[in-house]
CSV table of C-alpha atoms in Angstrom, one decimal:
chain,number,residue,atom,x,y,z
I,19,UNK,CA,24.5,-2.7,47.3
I,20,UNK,CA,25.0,0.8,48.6
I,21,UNK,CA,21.9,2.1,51.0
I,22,UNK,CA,21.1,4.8,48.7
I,23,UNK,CA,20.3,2.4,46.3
I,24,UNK,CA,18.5,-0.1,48.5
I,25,UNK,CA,16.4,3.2,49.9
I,26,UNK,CA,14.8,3.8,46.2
I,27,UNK,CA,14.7,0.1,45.2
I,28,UNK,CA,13.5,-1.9,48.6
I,29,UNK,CA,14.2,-5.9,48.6
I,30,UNK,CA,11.2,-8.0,47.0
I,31,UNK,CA,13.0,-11.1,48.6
I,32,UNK,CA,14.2,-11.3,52.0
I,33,UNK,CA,18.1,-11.9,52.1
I,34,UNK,CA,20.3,-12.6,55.1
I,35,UNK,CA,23.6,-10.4,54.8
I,36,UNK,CA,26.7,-12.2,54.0
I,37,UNK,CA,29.6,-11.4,55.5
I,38,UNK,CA,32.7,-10.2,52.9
I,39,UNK,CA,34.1,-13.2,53.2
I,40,UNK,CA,31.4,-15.8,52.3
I,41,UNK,CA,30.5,-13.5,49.4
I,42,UNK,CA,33.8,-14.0,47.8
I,43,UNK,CA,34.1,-17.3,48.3
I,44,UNK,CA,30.6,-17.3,46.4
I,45,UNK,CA,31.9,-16.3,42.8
I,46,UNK,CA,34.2,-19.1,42.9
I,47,UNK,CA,31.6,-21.6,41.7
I,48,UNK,CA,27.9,-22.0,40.9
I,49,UNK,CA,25.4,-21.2,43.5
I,50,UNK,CA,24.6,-24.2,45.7
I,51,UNK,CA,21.0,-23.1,47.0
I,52,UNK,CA,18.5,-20.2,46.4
I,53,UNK,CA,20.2,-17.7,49.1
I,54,UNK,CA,24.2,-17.9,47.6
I,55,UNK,CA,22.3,-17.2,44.2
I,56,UNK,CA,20.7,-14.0,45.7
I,57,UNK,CA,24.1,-13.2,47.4
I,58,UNK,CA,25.6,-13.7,44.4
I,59,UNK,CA,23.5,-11.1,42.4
I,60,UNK,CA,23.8,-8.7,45.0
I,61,UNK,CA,27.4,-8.9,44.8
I,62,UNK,CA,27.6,-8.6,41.2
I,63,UNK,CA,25.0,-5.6,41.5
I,64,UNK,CA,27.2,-4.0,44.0
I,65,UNK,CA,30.9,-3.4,41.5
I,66,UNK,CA,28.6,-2.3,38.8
I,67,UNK,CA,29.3,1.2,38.1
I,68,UNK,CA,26.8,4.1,39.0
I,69,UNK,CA,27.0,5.6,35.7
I,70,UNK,CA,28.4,4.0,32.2
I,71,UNK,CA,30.0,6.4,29.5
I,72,UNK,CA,29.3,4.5,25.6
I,73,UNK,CA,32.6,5.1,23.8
I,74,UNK,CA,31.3,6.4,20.4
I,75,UNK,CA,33.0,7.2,17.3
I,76,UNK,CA,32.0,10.3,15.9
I,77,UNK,CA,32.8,9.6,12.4
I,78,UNK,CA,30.3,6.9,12.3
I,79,UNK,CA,27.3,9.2,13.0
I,80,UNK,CA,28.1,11.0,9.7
I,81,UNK,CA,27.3,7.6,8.2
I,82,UNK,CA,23.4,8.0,8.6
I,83,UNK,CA,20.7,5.7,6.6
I,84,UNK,CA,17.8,7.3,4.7
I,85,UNK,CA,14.6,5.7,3.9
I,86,UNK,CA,13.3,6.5,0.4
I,87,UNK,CA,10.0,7.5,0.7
I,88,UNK,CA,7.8,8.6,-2.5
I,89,UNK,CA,5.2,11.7,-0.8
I,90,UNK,CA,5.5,13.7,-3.9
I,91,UNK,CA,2.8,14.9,-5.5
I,92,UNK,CA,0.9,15.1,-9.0
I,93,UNK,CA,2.6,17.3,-11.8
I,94,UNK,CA,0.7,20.6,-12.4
I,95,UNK,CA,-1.8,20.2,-15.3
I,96,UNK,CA,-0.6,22.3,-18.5
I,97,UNK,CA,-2.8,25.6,-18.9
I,98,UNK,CA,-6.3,24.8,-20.0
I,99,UNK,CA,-5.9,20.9,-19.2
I,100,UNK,CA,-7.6,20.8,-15.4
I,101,UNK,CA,-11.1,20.3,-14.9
I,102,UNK,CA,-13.0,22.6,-12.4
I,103,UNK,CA,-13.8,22.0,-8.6
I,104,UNK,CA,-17.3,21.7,-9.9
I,105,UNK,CA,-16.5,18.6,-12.4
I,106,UNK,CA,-14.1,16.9,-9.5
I,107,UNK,CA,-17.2,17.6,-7.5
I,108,UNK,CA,-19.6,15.7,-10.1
I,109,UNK,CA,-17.1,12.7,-10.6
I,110,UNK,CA,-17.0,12.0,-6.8
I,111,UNK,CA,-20.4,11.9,-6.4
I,112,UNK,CA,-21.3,9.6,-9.6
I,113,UNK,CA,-18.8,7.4,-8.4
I,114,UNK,CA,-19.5,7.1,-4.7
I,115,UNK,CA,-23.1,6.1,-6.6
I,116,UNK,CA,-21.5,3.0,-8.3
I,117,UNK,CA,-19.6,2.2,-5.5
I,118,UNK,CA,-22.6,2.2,-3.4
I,119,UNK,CA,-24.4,0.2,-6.0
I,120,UNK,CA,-21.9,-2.7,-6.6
I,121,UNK,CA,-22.3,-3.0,-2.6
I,122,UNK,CA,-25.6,-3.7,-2.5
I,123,UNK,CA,-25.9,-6.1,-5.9
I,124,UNK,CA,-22.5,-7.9,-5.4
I,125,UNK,CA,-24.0,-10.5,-3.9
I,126,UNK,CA,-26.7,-11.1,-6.8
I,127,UNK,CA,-23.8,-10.4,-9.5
I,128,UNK,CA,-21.4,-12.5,-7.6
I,129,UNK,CA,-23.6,-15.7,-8.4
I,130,UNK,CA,-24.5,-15.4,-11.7
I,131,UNK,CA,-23.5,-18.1,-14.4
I,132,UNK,CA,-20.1,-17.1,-16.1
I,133,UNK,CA,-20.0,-17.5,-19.9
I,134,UNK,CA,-17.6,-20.9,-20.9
I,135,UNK,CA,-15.2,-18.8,-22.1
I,136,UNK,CA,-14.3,-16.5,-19.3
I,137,UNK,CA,-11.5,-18.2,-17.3
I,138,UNK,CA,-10.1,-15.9,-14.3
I,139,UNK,CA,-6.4,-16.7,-13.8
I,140,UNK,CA,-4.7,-17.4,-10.8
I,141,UNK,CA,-4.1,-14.8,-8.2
I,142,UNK,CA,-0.1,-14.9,-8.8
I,143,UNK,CA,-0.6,-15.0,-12.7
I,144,UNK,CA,0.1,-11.7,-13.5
I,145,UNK,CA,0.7,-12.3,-17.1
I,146,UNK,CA,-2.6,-14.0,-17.0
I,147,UNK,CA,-4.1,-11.3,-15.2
I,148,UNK,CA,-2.5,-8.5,-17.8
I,149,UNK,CA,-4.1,-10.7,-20.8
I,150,UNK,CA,-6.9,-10.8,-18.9
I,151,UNK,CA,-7.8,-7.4,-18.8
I,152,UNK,CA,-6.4,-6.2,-21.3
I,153,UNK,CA,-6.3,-8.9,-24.1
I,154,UNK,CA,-3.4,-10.0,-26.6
I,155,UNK,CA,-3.3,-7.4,-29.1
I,156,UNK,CA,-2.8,-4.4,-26.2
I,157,UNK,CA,-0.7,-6.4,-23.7
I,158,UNK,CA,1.4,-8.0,-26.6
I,159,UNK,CA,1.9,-5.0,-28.5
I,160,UNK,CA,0.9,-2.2,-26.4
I,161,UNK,CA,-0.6,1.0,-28.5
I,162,UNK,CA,1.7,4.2,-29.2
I,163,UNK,CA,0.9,7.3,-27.9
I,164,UNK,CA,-2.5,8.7,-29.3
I,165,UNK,CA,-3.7,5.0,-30.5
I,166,UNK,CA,-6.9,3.3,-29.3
I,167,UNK,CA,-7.9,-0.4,-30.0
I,168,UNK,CA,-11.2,-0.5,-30.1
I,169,UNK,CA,-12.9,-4.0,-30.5
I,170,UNK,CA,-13.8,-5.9,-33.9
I,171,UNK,CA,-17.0,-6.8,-35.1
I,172,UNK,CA,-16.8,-10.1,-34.0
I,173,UNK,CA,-15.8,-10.2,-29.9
I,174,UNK,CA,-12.9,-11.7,-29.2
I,175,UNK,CA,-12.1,-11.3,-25.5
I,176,UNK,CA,-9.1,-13.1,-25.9
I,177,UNK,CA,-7.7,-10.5,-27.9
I,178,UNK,CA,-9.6,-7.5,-26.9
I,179,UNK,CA,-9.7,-8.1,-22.9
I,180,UNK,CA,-12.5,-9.1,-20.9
I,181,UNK,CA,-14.3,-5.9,-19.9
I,182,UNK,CA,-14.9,-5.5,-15.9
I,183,UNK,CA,-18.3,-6.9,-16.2
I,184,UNK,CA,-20.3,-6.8,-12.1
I,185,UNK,CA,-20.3,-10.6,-12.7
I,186,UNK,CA,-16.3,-10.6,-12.7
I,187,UNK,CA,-15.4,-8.1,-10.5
I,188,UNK,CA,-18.1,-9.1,-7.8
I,189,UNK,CA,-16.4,-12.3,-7.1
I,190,UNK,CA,-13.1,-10.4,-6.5
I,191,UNK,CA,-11.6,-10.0,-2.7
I,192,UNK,CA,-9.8,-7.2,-1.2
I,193,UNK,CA,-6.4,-9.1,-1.6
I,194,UNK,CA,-7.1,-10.0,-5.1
I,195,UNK,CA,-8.7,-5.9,-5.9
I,196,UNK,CA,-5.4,-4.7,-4.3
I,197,UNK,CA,-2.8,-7.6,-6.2
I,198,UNK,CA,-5.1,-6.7,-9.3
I,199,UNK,CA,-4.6,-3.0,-9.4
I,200,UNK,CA,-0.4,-3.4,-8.8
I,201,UNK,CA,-0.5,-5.1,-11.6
I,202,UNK,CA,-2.4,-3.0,-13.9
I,203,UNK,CA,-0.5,0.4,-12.4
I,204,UNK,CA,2.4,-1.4,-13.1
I,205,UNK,CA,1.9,-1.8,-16.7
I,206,UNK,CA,0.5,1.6,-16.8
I,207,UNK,CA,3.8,3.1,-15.7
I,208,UNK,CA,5.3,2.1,-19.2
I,209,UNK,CA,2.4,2.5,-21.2
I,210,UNK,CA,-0.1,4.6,-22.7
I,211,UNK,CA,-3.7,4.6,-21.0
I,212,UNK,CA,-5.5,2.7,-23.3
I,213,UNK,CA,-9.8,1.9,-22.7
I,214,UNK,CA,-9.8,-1.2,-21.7
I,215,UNK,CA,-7.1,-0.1,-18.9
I,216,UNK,CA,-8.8,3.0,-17.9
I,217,UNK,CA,-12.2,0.7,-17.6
I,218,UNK,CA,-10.4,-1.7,-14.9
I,219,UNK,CA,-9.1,0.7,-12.8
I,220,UNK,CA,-12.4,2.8,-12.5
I,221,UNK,CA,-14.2,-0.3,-11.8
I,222,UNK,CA,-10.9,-1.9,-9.1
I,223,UNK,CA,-11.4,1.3,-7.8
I,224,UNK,CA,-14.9,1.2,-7.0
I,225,UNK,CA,-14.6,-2.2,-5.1
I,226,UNK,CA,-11.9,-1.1,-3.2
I,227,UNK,CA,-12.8,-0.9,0.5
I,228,UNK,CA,-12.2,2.2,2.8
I,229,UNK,CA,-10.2,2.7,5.2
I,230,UNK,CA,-7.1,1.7,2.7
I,231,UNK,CA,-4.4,0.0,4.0
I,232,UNK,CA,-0.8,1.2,3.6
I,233,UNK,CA,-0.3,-0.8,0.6
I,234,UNK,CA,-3.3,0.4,-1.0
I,235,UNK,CA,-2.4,3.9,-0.4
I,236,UNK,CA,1.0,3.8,-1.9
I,237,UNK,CA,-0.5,1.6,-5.2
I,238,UNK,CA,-3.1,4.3,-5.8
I,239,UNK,CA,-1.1,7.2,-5.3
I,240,UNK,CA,1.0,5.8,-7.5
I,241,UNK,CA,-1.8,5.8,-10.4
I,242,UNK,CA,-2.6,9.1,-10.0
I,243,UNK,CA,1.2,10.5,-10.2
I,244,UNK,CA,1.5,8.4,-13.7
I,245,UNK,CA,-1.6,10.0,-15.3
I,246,UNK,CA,-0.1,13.6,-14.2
I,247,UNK,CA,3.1,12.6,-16.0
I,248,UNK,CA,1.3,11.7,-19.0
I,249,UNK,CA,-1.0,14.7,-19.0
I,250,UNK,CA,1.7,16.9,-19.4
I,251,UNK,CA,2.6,15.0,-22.3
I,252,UNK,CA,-0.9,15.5,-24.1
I,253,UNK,CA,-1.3,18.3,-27.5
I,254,UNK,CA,-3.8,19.9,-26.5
I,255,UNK,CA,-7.5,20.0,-24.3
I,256,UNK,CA,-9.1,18.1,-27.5
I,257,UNK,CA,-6.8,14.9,-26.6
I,258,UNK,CA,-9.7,12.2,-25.9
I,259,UNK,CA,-7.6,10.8,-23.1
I,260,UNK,CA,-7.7,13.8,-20.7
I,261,UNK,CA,-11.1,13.2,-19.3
I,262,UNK,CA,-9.7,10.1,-18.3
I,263,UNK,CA,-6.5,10.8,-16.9
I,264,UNK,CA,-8.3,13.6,-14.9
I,265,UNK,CA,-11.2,11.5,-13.9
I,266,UNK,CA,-8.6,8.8,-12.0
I,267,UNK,CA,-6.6,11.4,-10.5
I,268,UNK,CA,-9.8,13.4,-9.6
I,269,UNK,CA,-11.1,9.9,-7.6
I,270,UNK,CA,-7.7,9.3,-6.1
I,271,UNK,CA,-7.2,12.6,-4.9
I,272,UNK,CA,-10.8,13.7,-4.0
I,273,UNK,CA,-12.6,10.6,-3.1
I,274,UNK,CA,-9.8,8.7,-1.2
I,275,UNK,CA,-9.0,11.5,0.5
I,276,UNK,CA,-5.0,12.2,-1.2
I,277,UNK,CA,-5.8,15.9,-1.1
I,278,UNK,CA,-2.5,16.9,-2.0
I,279,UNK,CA,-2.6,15.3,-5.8
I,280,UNK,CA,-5.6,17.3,-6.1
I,281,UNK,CA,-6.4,19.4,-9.6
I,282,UNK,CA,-6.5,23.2,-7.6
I,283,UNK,CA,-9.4,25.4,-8.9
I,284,UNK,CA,-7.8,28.7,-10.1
C-alpha cells in the first residue's frame, strides 16, 4: 500500500514486507499460513484504484418510484353544517370522561357473565365481526341514504347487531380494537352511517390506547375523511346524521391530535 495511505490508516497487525517477487508468486494459489494471507490483502489493496467513477445512465434517473401516500385532509363542511370550537370543545371533554371511565371499570366489566346468546367471532372473521356489530338486516342489506333501522319490539341481536355493551368491548385487546375498527371503516367507506355503526366506532374509539401506532393513525384518519365526504352529501343542517358525522371527525381530529382534519371556527 502507498505510505500516504498507511500514514492515515496505521497497521492493526504486524506484517513482515514481502519482497515483489514472493507477493506475486502469492496470488497464484491460496494462502498457505496467516502472513501470505495478510500479504495477500495488501497486495490486492495496493492495485485498487484511489478513486472509482460509477458509470450511470442518465435516462434511468428519469425513471423515479413514488410512494402513494394519503395526508389529505377532510372536505370543508357545506355552509351552516360545522359545529363551533365551543361544541368540538364539549365533545372532547365528554369523551376523554368515558374513556377515563371504561379504564377504571374495565376490569369489573371485563368479568361479568355474558348472556347465552352473545357469541364474539373470531378475530379473522370479519364477516362475523360485520354481523356482529351490525346485525343481518344492515350488513345484508345495507340502508339507502337517509334510512335508519332502528330495532323491533322484540330484540333480536342477530338481526339488529349487538350493541357495544362495557361487558363486550372490555374484553377487547388493542390488536382486536385496531382489526375491529378496519373492518367497520371499511364497510363504512361504501355505506351510509347507520346507528348501530356510529355506536361501535364511538365506543372502539374510546378503548383505543394513546400513543397510536402507525396503523392506527392511518385507520382513523381514514374515518374521519369518509364522514367529510358524506357530509357534503347531506340536504341540509336538519339531517339527523350530522351530529354524528361531526362528532367522529371532531374526536379524530381534536382528541387524537389530527389537527389538520379539524372543523375551523369562522
Amino acid at each position: 500500500m502507498r505510505s500516504d495511505v498507511e500514514d492515515l490508516m496505521p497497521r492493526l497487525l504486524p506484517i513482515e514486507t514481502a519482497k515483489k517477487t514472493e507477493a506475486l508468486r502469492l496470488n497464484e494459489g491460496a494462502p498457505r499460513n496467516p502472513q501470505e494471507y495478510l500479504r495477500q490483502v495488501q497486495l490486492e489493496a495496493s492495485l485498487c484504484p484511489e478513486v472509482v467513477v460509477a458509470q450511470i445512465d442518465p435516462m434511468k434517473l428519469r425513471k423515479t418510484q413514488t410512494v402513494n401516500a394519503s395526508v389529505s385532509g377532510c372536505q370543508a363542511a357545506p355552509e351552516g353544517l360545522s359545529p363551533s370550537l365551543g361544541w368540538q370543545r364539549q365533545q372532547v371533554a365528554n369523551f376523554s370522561d368515558v374513556r377515563q371511565s371504561i379504564a377504571k371499570h374495565r376490569r369489573h366489566w371485563s368479568t361479568q357473565t355474558l348472556d347465552e346468546n352473545v357469541v364474539m367471532p373470531k378475530l379473522s372473521d370479519e364477516e362475523g365481526w360485520k354481523t356482529f356489530c351490525l346485525g343481518e338486516t344492515v350488513y345484508k342489506a345495507p340502508a339507502v341514504s337517509g334510512t335508519h333501522l332502528e330495532p323491533s319490539s322484540a330484540l333480536d341481536y342477530s338481526k339488529m347487531g349487538f350493541p357495544p355493551f362495557l361487558s363486550i368491548v372490555s374484553r377487547l385487546n388493542q390488536t382486536t380494537v385496531l382489526a375491529l375498527l378496519e373492518i367497520l371503516v371499511g364497510w363504512f367507506e361504501e355505506a351510509e352511517l347507520v346507528p348501530q355503526l356510529g355506536r361501535w366506532l364511538y365506543a372502539l374509539l374510546a378503548c383505543l390506547e394513546k400513543p397510536l401506532i402507525p396503523e392506527a393513525h392511518s385507520i382513523i384518519r381514514q374515518l374521519a375523511r369518509r364522514c367529510g365526504q358524506l357530509r357534503t352529501t347531506l340536504p341540509s343542517q336538519e339531517d339527523t346524521r350530522l351530529p354524528a358525522l361531526n362528532l367522529l371527525i371532531c374526536l379524530v381530529a381534536r382528541y387524537f391530535e389530527q389537527n389538520d382534519l379539524a372543523d375551523q371556527h369562522e
